[in-house]
């Protein structure tokens, strides 16, 4: 009988990349050299790499075959036409603008759609998204439901927008002061939590009433579709592709990083239905990314992305993807390790506040927990808390998010359940000795997106 709770990998492995575990003394040395920032570790010093699922995916045989079909023409590549047709078919938008990755799309949308002083309400911030919005004079405003900020609260669609919060902002500042609503599916910093179709419809209806545009962060839209199929009434018999298509029917456009649900190592795009915005976006993509028919990607990249998008909506693929993440989460929950519940789509998030109750948020508990997990096990993860939140652009004070998390991010089609067992044992062992984890302070703090390159020392 097939195991539907934790299905086996729906693929066979035909190429392998050796990994090794360096000894603890060496890990301690390289961690200090990296300033206790896991982003600054060399990959060859990492045993199991759960830093991110962005561009770390394993491509299929069809994708690798497609790489050999790259049309590397500077303009009008046939691979671009295939990617464009694929995105239009799956997402349903009228126009597609290619970019080198998701933040390229965020930059163009923010530059074109935000006037200084306008608000960009969204269901929890994401680091690069908020940076581009604020860099263009926008003001981020959190409108996610309250449950998203509570790691112990259960809600099947914890990424939903709170309509009362959105309506309250509209009443307070006026519809003309809202550039657009940014709806992420799923919500990364809330633990990969999904958004329901019901909520998407309601947001669309409210925004239509006031003439406000809605743009999705579509980066993990396929994972979101799986949760809709699994949890939302009336969708159990729908295909993943049908759910993805319906989801975007309630949006005016989207930004997309192909490095996640596109199952590739690079690439992204911006979609919209607005003809005038499309013309302006094509003009701007030439400045920041490249020609409107490659946007910073090679022909082979575009071919691989188009194939990956089509593979991502296959049920067997996405079922295993979600449930492998859930397997790790269940192992940790069974051992009493505090995590974001329910387990999200792309990662298991450790609750650093509950994991390290002896540390204050100003002592960067999530950053320290990520560093100590690497030190004890060779497993690389990343901080998603006060360090990632950055500083208020006006006051210079640290943003203090309610969530202080460590993200154990699972690359697609890279690791097996056995690797998840190793990770679980490492986290559980660390949790039993959590009192030994010490806080950190900045040695070097960059002004922008500091979590990438900041350096720390132990207190």
CSV table of C-alpha atoms in Angstrom, one decimal:
chain,number,residue,atom,x,y,z
A,1,UNK,CA,0.0,0.0,0.0
A,2,UNK,CA,1.3,3.4,-0.9
A,3,UNK,CA,2.2,5.8,1.9
A,4,UNK,CA,0.1,8.9,1.3
A,5,UNK,CA,1.3,10.7,4.5
A,6,UNK,CA,4.9,10.8,3.4
A,7,UNK,CA,5.1,9.6,-0.2
A,8,UNK,CA,8.4,8.3,-1.6
A,9,UNK,CA,10.3,10.5,-3.9
A,10,UNK,CA,8.6,10.5,-7.3
A,11,UNK,CA,11.9,10.3,-9.2
A,12,UNK,CA,15.0,8.3,-9.6
A,13,UNK,CA,18.5,9.7,-8.9
A,14,UNK,CA,20.9,9.4,-11.8
A,15,UNK,CA,23.5,12.1,-10.9
A,16,UNK,CA,25.0,12.7,-7.4
A,17,UNK,CA,27.1,15.4,-5.8
A,18,UNK,CA,29.3,14.2,-2.9
A,19,UNK,CA,29.0,16.1,0.4
A,20,UNK,CA,31.2,15.8,3.5
A,21,UNK,CA,31.1,16.7,7.1
A,22,UNK,CA,34.1,18.7,8.4
A,23,UNK,CA,35.0,18.3,12.0
A,24,UNK,CA,33.6,20.5,14.8
A,25,UNK,CA,36.9,22.3,15.4
A,26,UNK,CA,37.0,23.4,11.8
A,27,UNK,CA,33.3,24.4,11.8
A,28,UNK,CA,34.0,26.6,14.8
A,29,UNK,CA,36.8,28.3,13.0
A,30,UNK,CA,34.9,28.9,9.7
A,31,UNK,CA,31.8,30.1,11.6
A,32,UNK,CA,33.9,32.8,13.4
A,33,UNK,CA,35.5,33.8,10.2
A,34,UNK,CA,32.0,34.2,8.7
A,35,UNK,CA,31.0,36.4,11.6
A,36,UNK,CA,28.3,34.0,12.8
A,37,UNK,CA,26.4,34.7,9.6
A,38,UNK,CA,25.4,31.5,7.8
A,39,UNK,CA,25.2,33.4,4.5
A,40,UNK,CA,29.0,34.0,4.6
A,41,UNK,CA,29.9,30.3,5.0
A,42,UNK,CA,31.4,28.5,2.0
A,43,UNK,CA,29.2,25.8,0.7
A,44,UNK,CA,32.0,23.2,0.7
A,45,UNK,CA,32.0,23.6,4.5
A,46,UNK,CA,28.3,22.7,4.8
A,47,UNK,CA,27.0,19.2,5.2
A,48,UNK,CA,23.2,19.7,4.6
A,49,UNK,CA,22.4,23.1,3.1
A,50,UNK,CA,19.0,24.4,4.2
A,51,UNK,CA,19.9,28.1,3.7
A,52,UNK,CA,17.3,28.6,1.0
A,53,UNK,CA,15.1,27.0,-1.7
A,54,UNK,CA,15.9,29.8,-4.1
A,55,UNK,CA,17.9,28.6,-7.0
A,56,UNK,CA,19.1,25.5,-5.1
A,57,UNK,CA,16.7,23.0,-6.9
A,58,UNK,CA,17.6,19.9,-8.8
A,59,UNK,CA,16.5,20.1,-12.4
A,60,UNK,CA,14.9,17.1,-14.2
A,61,UNK,CA,16.3,15.2,-17.2
A,62,UNK,CA,13.8,17.1,-19.4
A,63,UNK,CA,15.1,20.5,-18.1
A,64,UNK,CA,18.7,19.5,-18.7
A,65,UNK,CA,17.8,18.3,-22.1
A,66,UNK,CA,16.1,21.7,-22.7
A,67,UNK,CA,19.3,23.4,-21.7
A,68,UNK,CA,20.9,22.0,-24.8
A,69,UNK,CA,18.2,23.7,-26.9
A,70,UNK,CA,19.2,27.2,-25.8
A,71,UNK,CA,18.7,29.8,-28.5
A,72,UNK,CA,21.2,32.4,-27.3
A,73,UNK,CA,20.1,35.1,-29.7
A,74,UNK,CA,20.2,38.6,-28.2
A,75,UNK,CA,16.6,39.3,-29.2
A,76,UNK,CA,13.6,37.1,-30.1
A,77,UNK,CA,14.9,33.8,-28.8
A,78,UNK,CA,12.6,30.9,-29.4
A,79,UNK,CA,13.1,29.9,-25.8
A,80,UNK,CA,11.6,33.3,-24.8
A,81,UNK,CA,8.5,32.6,-26.9
A,82,UNK,CA,8.1,29.2,-25.2
A,83,UNK,CA,8.5,30.7,-21.7
A,84,UNK,CA,6.1,33.5,-22.5
A,85,UNK,CA,3.5,31.0,-23.9
A,86,UNK,CA,3.9,28.8,-20.8
A,87,UNK,CA,3.4,31.7,-18.3
A,88,UNK,CA,0.4,33.0,-20.2
A,89,UNK,CA,-1.1,29.5,-20.2
A,90,UNK,CA,-0.6,28.7,-16.6
A,91,UNK,CA,-1.1,32.2,-15.1
A,92,UNK,CA,-3.6,33.7,-17.5
A,93,UNK,CA,-2.1,37.2,-17.7
A,94,UNK,CA,-2.0,39.3,-20.9
A,95,UNK,CA,1.6,40.4,-20.7
A,96,UNK,CA,4.9,38.9,-19.4
A,97,UNK,CA,8.2,40.7,-18.9
A,98,UNK,CA,11.3,38.5,-18.2
A,99,UNK,CA,13.8,39.3,-15.4
A,100,UNK,CA,16.9,37.7,-14.0
A,101,UNK,CA,15.1,36.8,-10.8
A,102,UNK,CA,12.2,37.9,-8.6
A,103,UNK,CA,13.8,41.0,-7.1
A,104,UNK,CA,14.3,42.3,-10.7
A,105,UNK,CA,10.5,42.1,-11.1
A,106,UNK,CA,9.9,43.7,-7.7
A,107,UNK,CA,12.2,46.6,-8.7
A,108,UNK,CA,10.4,47.3,-12.0
A,109,UNK,CA,6.9,47.1,-10.4
A,110,UNK,CA,7.9,49.3,-7.5
A,111,UNK,CA,9.5,51.9,-9.7
A,112,UNK,CA,6.5,52.1,-12.0
A,113,UNK,CA,3.6,51.7,-9.7
A,114,UNK,CA,4.5,53.6,-6.5
A,115,UNK,CA,4.4,57.4,-6.0
A,116,UNK,CA,6.3,58.8,-3.0
A,117,UNK,CA,4.2,58.6,0.2
A,118,UNK,CA,1.8,55.9,-1.1
A,119,UNK,CA,1.2,52.8,1.0
A,120,UNK,CA,1.8,49.2,-0.2
A,121,UNK,CA,-0.2,47.1,2.2
A,122,UNK,CA,0.6,43.4,2.2
A,123,UNK,CA,0.2,40.1,4.0
A,124,UNK,CA,3.4,40.5,5.9
A,125,UNK,CA,6.6,42.0,4.5
A,126,UNK,CA,9.3,40.2,2.6
A,127,UNK,CA,12.8,41.6,2.8
A,128,UNK,CA,13.6,42.5,-0.8
A,129,UNK,CA,10.0,43.4,-1.6
A,130,UNK,CA,9.8,46.0,1.2
A,131,UNK,CA,13.2,47.3,0.3
A,132,UNK,CA,12.2,48.1,-3.3
A,133,UNK,CA,8.9,49.5,-2.1
A,134,UNK,CA,10.6,51.8,0.4
A,135,UNK,CA,13.4,52.8,-2.0
A,136,UNK,CA,10.7,54.1,-4.3
A,137,UNK,CA,9.0,56.1,-1.5
A,138,UNK,CA,6.4,53.5,-0.6
A,139,UNK,CA,5.2,52.8,3.0
A,140,UNK,CA,4.7,49.1,3.9
A,141,UNK,CA,1.7,48.3,6.0
A,142,UNK,CA,1.0,44.9,7.4
A,143,UNK,CA,-2.5,43.6,6.8
A,144,UNK,CA,-2.0,39.8,7.4
A,145,UNK,CA,-4.4,38.1,9.9
A,146,UNK,CA,-3.3,38.1,13.5
A,147,UNK,CA,-2.8,34.4,13.6
A,148,UNK,CA,0.1,34.7,11.2
A,149,UNK,CA,2.1,36.4,14.0
A,150,UNK,CA,1.5,33.5,16.5
A,151,UNK,CA,3.5,30.3,16.0
A,152,UNK,CA,1.1,28.2,18.1
A,153,UNK,CA,-2.1,29.4,16.6
A,154,UNK,CA,-3.7,27.0,14.0
A,155,UNK,CA,-5.4,28.4,10.9
A,156,UNK,CA,-5.6,26.5,7.6
A,157,UNK,CA,-4.8,29.7,5.6
A,158,UNK,CA,-2.6,31.7,8.0
A,159,UNK,CA,-1.4,33.9,5.1
A,160,UNK,CA,-4.8,35.5,4.5
A,161,UNK,CA,-5.3,39.2,4.4
A,162,UNK,CA,-7.4,40.7,7.2
A,163,UNK,CA,-10.0,42.6,5.3
A,164,UNK,CA,-10.8,44.8,8.2
A,165,UNK,CA,-7.2,46.0,8.4
A,166,UNK,CA,-7.2,46.7,4.7
A,167,UNK,CA,-10.5,48.6,4.9
A,168,UNK,CA,-9.2,50.5,7.9
A,169,UNK,CA,-6.2,51.7,6.0
A,170,UNK,CA,-8.3,52.7,3.0
A,171,UNK,CA,-10.6,54.7,5.3
A,172,UNK,CA,-7.6,56.3,7.1
A,173,UNK,CA,-5.5,57.4,4.1
A,174,UNK,CA,-7.8,57.2,1.1
A,175,UNK,CA,-7.7,54.8,-1.8
A,176,UNK,CA,-5.6,57.2,-3.9
A,177,UNK,CA,-2.8,56.9,-1.3
A,178,UNK,CA,-2.6,53.1,-1.9
A,179,UNK,CA,-0.2,52.2,-4.7
A,180,UNK,CA,-1.4,48.6,-4.8
A,181,UNK,CA,-2.1,45.6,-2.5
A,182,UNK,CA,0.8,43.1,-2.4
A,183,UNK,CA,-0.6,39.6,-1.8
A,184,UNK,CA,2.0,36.9,-1.3
A,185,UNK,CA,1.1,33.3,-2.0
A,186,UNK,CA,2.5,31.7,0.1
A,187,UNK,CA,3.7,34.0,2.9
A,188,UNK,CA,7.4,33.3,3.4
A,189,UNK,CA,8.1,35.1,6.7
A,190,UNK,CA,5.0,33.7,8.3
A,191,UNK,CA,6.4,30.2,7.7
A,192,UNK,CA,5.3,29.5,4.2
A,193,UNK,CA,1.6,29.9,5.1
A,194,UNK,CA,-1.0,29.7,2.3
A,195,UNK,CA,-3.8,32.0,1.2
A,196,UNK,CA,-7.3,30.8,0.4
A,197,UNK,CA,-9.2,31.4,-2.8
A,198,UNK,CA,-12.0,32.8,-0.7
A,199,UNK,CA,-9.6,35.4,0.7
A,200,UNK,CA,-8.3,36.2,-2.8
A,201,UNK,CA,-11.8,36.8,-4.1
A,202,UNK,CA,-12.7,39.0,-1.1
A,203,UNK,CA,-9.6,41.1,-1.5
A,204,UNK,CA,-10.3,41.5,-5.2
A,205,UNK,CA,-13.9,42.6,-4.5
A,206,UNK,CA,-12.9,45.1,-1.9
A,207,UNK,CA,-10.1,46.6,-4.1
A,208,UNK,CA,-12.4,46.8,-7.1
A,209,UNK,CA,-14.8,48.9,-5.0
A,210,UNK,CA,-12.1,51.5,-4.5
A,211,UNK,CA,-10.2,51.1,-7.7
A,212,UNK,CA,-7.1,49.6,-6.1
A,213,UNK,CA,-4.8,47.3,-8.0
A,214,UNK,CA,-3.8,43.9,-6.6
A,215,UNK,CA,-0.4,42.3,-7.4
A,216,UNK,CA,0.7,38.9,-6.2
A,217,UNK,CA,4.1,37.8,-5.1
A,218,UNK,CA,3.7,34.5,-7.0
A,219,UNK,CA,7.0,32.9,-6.0
A,220,UNK,CA,5.5,29.8,-4.3
A,221,UNK,CA,2.1,29.9,-6.0
A,222,UNK,CA,2.2,26.1,-6.8
A,223,UNK,CA,2.7,25.3,-3.1
A,224,UNK,CA,-0.2,27.6,-2.3
A,225,UNK,CA,-2.4,25.7,-4.8
A,226,UNK,CA,-1.6,22.4,-3.1
A,227,UNK,CA,-2.9,23.7,0.2
A,228,UNK,CA,-6.1,25.0,-1.5
A,229,UNK,CA,-6.6,21.6,-3.0
A,230,UNK,CA,-6.0,19.9,0.4
A,231,UNK,CA,-7.8,22.3,2.7
A,232,UNK,CA,-10.4,24.5,0.9
A,233,UNK,CA,-13.9,23.2,0.3
A,234,UNK,CA,-14.8,22.7,-3.4
A,235,UNK,CA,-11.2,22.3,-4.7
A,236,UNK,CA,-10.3,18.7,-3.8
A,237,UNK,CA,-11.1,17.6,-7.4
A,238,UNK,CA,-9.4,20.5,-9.1
A,239,UNK,CA,-6.0,20.0,-10.7
A,240,UNK,CA,-3.1,22.1,-9.4
A,241,UNK,CA,-2.9,23.9,-12.8
A,242,UNK,CA,-6.6,24.8,-12.6
A,243,UNK,CA,-6.1,26.2,-9.0
A,244,UNK,CA,-3.1,28.2,-10.1
A,245,UNK,CA,-4.9,29.7,-13.0
A,246,UNK,CA,-8.0,30.6,-10.9
A,247,UNK,CA,-5.7,32.2,-8.2
A,248,UNK,CA,-4.3,34.7,-10.7
A,249,UNK,CA,-7.6,35.5,-12.1
A,250,UNK,CA,-8.2,37.7,-9.0
A,251,UNK,CA,-4.9,39.7,-9.6
A,252,UNK,CA,-3.9,42.6,-11.9
A,253,UNK,CA,-0.4,41.1,-12.2
A,254,UNK,CA,2.4,39.4,-10.3
A,255,UNK,CA,6.1,39.2,-9.6
A,256,UNK,CA,7.7,35.8,-9.8
A,257,UNK,CA,11.0,34.3,-8.8
A,258,UNK,CA,11.4,31.2,-11.0
A,259,UNK,CA,14.1,30.0,-8.6
A,260,UNK,CA,11.5,28.5,-6.4
A,261,UNK,CA,8.3,26.9,-7.9
A,262,UNK,CA,9.9,27.2,-11.3
A,263,UNK,CA,12.4,24.6,-10.1
A,264,UNK,CA,15.4,26.3,-11.7
A,265,UNK,CA,18.6,28.0,-10.6
A,266,UNK,CA,17.9,31.5,-12.0
A,267,UNK,CA,15.1,33.5,-13.7
A,268,UNK,CA,11.9,35.4,-13.0
A,269,UNK,CA,9.2,37.6,-14.6
A,270,UNK,CA,6.7,40.3,-14.1
A,271,UNK,CA,3.1,39.9,-15.3
A,272,UNK,CA,0.3,42.3,-15.9
A,273,UNK,CA,-2.9,43.0,-17.8
A,274,UNK,CA,-2.4,46.7,-18.1
A,275,UNK,CA,-1.3,47.7,-21.7
A,276,UNK,CA,0.2,51.0,-20.7
A,277,UNK,CA,2.1,49.5,-17.7
A,278,UNK,CA,3.5,46.8,-20.0
A,279,UNK,CA,4.9,49.4,-22.4
A,280,UNK,CA,6.6,51.2,-19.5
A,281,UNK,CA,7.9,47.9,-18.0
A,282,UNK,CA,9.4,46.9,-21.3
A,283,UNK,CA,11.2,50.2,-21.5
A,284,UNK,CA,12.5,49.8,-17.9
A,285,UNK,CA,13.6,46.2,-18.3
A,286,UNK,CA,16.1,47.3,-20.9
A,287,UNK,CA,17.7,49.6,-18.3
A,288,UNK,CA,17.9,47.2,-15.4
A,289,UNK,CA,17.8,43.6,-16.8
A,290,UNK,CA,18.2,43.2,-20.6
A,291,UNK,CA,16.1,43.0,-23.7
A,292,UNK,CA,12.3,42.4,-23.2
A,293,UNK,CA,12.9,39.0,-24.8
A,294,UNK,CA,15.5,37.7,-22.2
A,295,UNK,CA,15.5,40.0,-19.2
A,296,UNK,CA,18.8,38.8,-17.9
A,297,UNK,CA,18.3,35.1,-18.6
A,298,UNK,CA,20.1,33.0,-21.2
A,299,UNK,CA,18.0,31.1,-23.7
A,300,UNK,CA,18.8,27.9,-22.0
A,301,UNK,CA,17.6,29.4,-18.6
A,302,UNK,CA,14.3,30.3,-20.2
A,303,UNK,CA,13.8,26.9,-21.6
A,304,UNK,CA,14.6,25.2,-18.3
A,305,UNK,CA,12.2,27.6,-16.5
A,306,UNK,CA,9.3,26.9,-18.9
A,307,UNK,CA,9.8,23.2,-18.5
A,308,UNK,CA,10.1,23.6,-14.7
A,309,UNK,CA,6.9,25.5,-14.5
A,310,UNK,CA,5.0,22.8,-16.3
A,311,UNK,CA,6.6,20.1,-14.1
A,312,UNK,CA,5.7,22.0,-10.9
A,313,UNK,CA,1.9,21.7,-11.4
A,314,UNK,CA,2.1,17.9,-11.7
A,315,UNK,CA,0.4,16.6,-8.6
A,316,UNK,CA,2.9,13.8,-7.8
A,317,UNK,CA,5.7,16.4,-7.7
A,318,UNK,CA,4.1,19.0,-5.5
A,319,UNK,CA,2.6,16.4,-3.1
A,320,UNK,CA,6.0,15.0,-2.3
A,321,UNK,CA,7.5,18.5,-2.1
A,322,UNK,CA,5.0,19.6,0.6
A,323,UNK,CA,5.0,16.4,2.5
A,324,UNK,CA,8.7,16.1,2.7
A,325,UNK,CA,8.8,19.4,4.5
A,326,UNK,CA,5.9,18.3,6.7
A,327,UNK,CA,7.8,15.1,7.6
A,328,UNK,CA,10.6,17.2,9.1
A,329,UNK,CA,8.1,19.4,10.9
A,330,UNK,CA,6.3,16.4,12.4
A,331,UNK,CA,9.6,14.9,13.6
A,332,UNK,CA,10.4,18.1,15.5
A,333,UNK,CA,6.9,18.6,16.9
A,334,UNK,CA,6.9,15.0,18.2
A,335,UNK,CA,10.1,15.8,20.1
A,336,UNK,CA,8.6,19.0,21.6
A,337,UNK,CA,10.7,21.4,19.5
A,338,UNK,CA,8.9,24.8,19.1
A,339,UNK,CA,8.2,25.6,15.5
A,340,UNK,CA,5.7,27.6,13.4
A,341,UNK,CA,2.5,25.7,13.2
A,342,UNK,CA,1.1,24.4,11.0
A,343,UNK,CA,4.1,23.5,8.9
A,344,UNK,CA,4.3,25.6,5.7
A,345,UNK,CA,5.1,24.8,2.2
A,346,UNK,CA,8.9,25.4,1.7
A,347,UNK,CA,10.5,25.2,5.1
A,348,UNK,CA,10.2,24.4,8.8
A,349,UNK,CA,10.6,27.5,10.9
A,350,UNK,CA,12.0,27.1,14.4
A,351,UNK,CA,10.5,29.5,16.9
A,352,UNK,CA,13.7,31.1,18.4
A,353,UNK,CA,11.8,33.0,21.1
A,354,UNK,CA,10.5,29.8,22.6
A,355,UNK,CA,13.7,27.8,21.7
A,356,UNK,CA,15.9,30.3,23.4
A,357,UNK,CA,13.8,32.0,26.1
A,358,UNK,CA,16.9,33.1,28.0
A,359,UNK,CA,17.8,35.5,25.2
A,360,UNK,CA,16.1,38.9,24.5
A,361,UNK,CA,15.2,39.8,20.9
A,362,UNK,CA,18.0,42.4,21.0
A,363,UNK,CA,20.5,39.6,21.5
A,364,UNK,CA,19.4,38.1,18.1
A,365,UNK,CA,18.3,34.7,19.2
A,366,UNK,CA,17.4,33.5,15.7
A,367,UNK,CA,20.7,34.5,14.3
A,368,UNK,CA,22.5,32.8,17.2
A,369,UNK,CA,20.4,29.7,16.9
A,370,UNK,CA,21.1,29.3,13.2
A,371,UNK,CA,24.9,29.7,13.9
A,372,UNK,CA,24.8,27.1,16.7
A,373,UNK,CA,22.9,24.6,14.6
A,374,UNK,CA,25.7,24.8,12.0
A,375,UNK,CA,28.3,24.6,14.7
A,376,UNK,CA,26.8,21.4,16.2
A,377,UNK,CA,25.8,19.6,13.1
A,378,UNK,CA,27.1,21.2,9.8
A,379,UNK,CA,23.4,22.0,8.9
A,380,UNK,CA,23.1,25.5,7.4
A,381,UNK,CA,19.9,27.4,8.0
A,382,UNK,CA,19.0,31.1,8.1
A,383,UNK,CA,17.6,33.8,10.4
A,384,UNK,CA,14.2,35.3,9.8
A,385,UNK,CA,13.7,37.7,12.7
A,386,UNK,CA,14.9,41.1,13.9
A,387,UNK,CA,18.1,41.0,11.8
A,388,UNK,CA,16.1,40.3,8.6
A,389,UNK,CA,13.5,42.9,9.6
A,390,UNK,CA,16.1,45.7,9.4
A,391,UNK,CA,15.6,49.3,10.7
A,392,UNK,CA,12.9,51.9,10.3
A,393,UNK,CA,13.9,54.1,7.4
A,394,UNK,CA,12.7,57.2,9.3
A,395,UNK,CA,13.7,56.6,12.9
A,396,UNK,CA,16.7,54.2,12.4
A,397,UNK,CA,15.3,52.0,15.2
A,398,UNK,CA,15.3,48.2,14.7
A,399,UNK,CA,12.0,46.8,13.5
A,400,UNK,CA,11.0,44.2,16.1
A,401,UNK,CA,8.8,41.6,14.4
A,402,UNK,CA,6.6,39.4,16.6
A,403,UNK,CA,8.1,36.4,14.9
A,404,UNK,CA,11.8,35.5,15.6
A,405,UNK,CA,12.4,32.4,13.4
A,406,UNK,CA,15.1,30.2,12.0
A,407,UNK,CA,14.2,28.9,8.6
A,408,UNK,CA,15.1,25.3,7.6
A,409,UNK,CA,14.5,25.6,3.9
A,410,UNK,CA,14.1,22.4,1.8
A,411,UNK,CA,15.5,22.7,-1.8
A,412,UNK,CA,13.3,20.9,-4.3
A,413,UNK,CA,14.3,17.3,-5.4
A,414,UNK,CA,17.7,17.6,-3.6
A,415,UNK,CA,17.5,15.8,-0.3
A,416,UNK,CA,15.8,12.5,0.9
A,417,UNK,CA,13.8,11.6,4.0
A,418,UNK,CA,17.1,10.3,5.4
A,419,UNK,CA,18.5,13.8,5.3
A,420,UNK,CA,15.5,15.1,7.1
A,421,UNK,CA,16.1,12.5,9.8
A,422,UNK,CA,19.7,13.8,10.2
A,423,UNK,CA,18.4,17.4,10.5
A,424,UNK,CA,15.8,16.5,13.0
A,425,UNK,CA,18.2,14.7,15.3
A,426,UNK,CA,20.6,17.7,15.1
A,427,UNK,CA,17.8,20.2,16.0
A,428,UNK,CA,16.5,18.0,18.8
A,429,UNK,CA,19.9,17.6,20.3
A,430,UNK,CA,20.5,21.3,20.2
A,431,UNK,CA,17.1,22.0,21.8
A,432,UNK,CA,18.1,19.8,24.8
A,433,UNK,CA,21.1,22.0,25.4
A,434,UNK,CA,19.6,25.3,24.4
A,435,UNK,CA,20.8,27.1,27.5
A,436,UNK,CA,24.3,27.0,26.1
A,437,UNK,CA,23.3,29.2,23.2
A,438,UNK,CA,24.7,32.7,23.6
A,439,UNK,CA,23.4,36.0,22.2
A,440,UNK,CA,25.1,38.0,19.5
A,441,UNK,CA,25.9,41.6,18.7
A,442,UNK,CA,26.8,43.4,15.5
A,443,UNK,CA,30.4,43.8,14.4
A,444,UNK,CA,29.5,45.0,11.0
A,445,UNK,CA,26.0,46.2,10.0
A,446,UNK,CA,25.3,47.1,6.4
A,447,UNK,CA,22.6,49.7,5.7
A,448,UNK,CA,20.5,47.6,3.3
A,449,UNK,CA,19.3,44.0,3.6
A,450,UNK,CA,21.8,43.5,6.4
A,451,UNK,CA,21.0,39.8,7.0
A,452,UNK,CA,23.0,38.9,3.8
A,453,UNK,CA,26.4,40.4,4.8
A,454,UNK,CA,26.3,41.4,8.5
A,455,UNK,CA,28.9,40.1,10.9
A,456,UNK,CA,28.5,39.3,14.5
A,457,UNK,CA,30.3,38.2,17.6
A,458,UNK,CA,29.1,36.3,20.7
A,459,UNK,CA,28.1,38.4,23.7
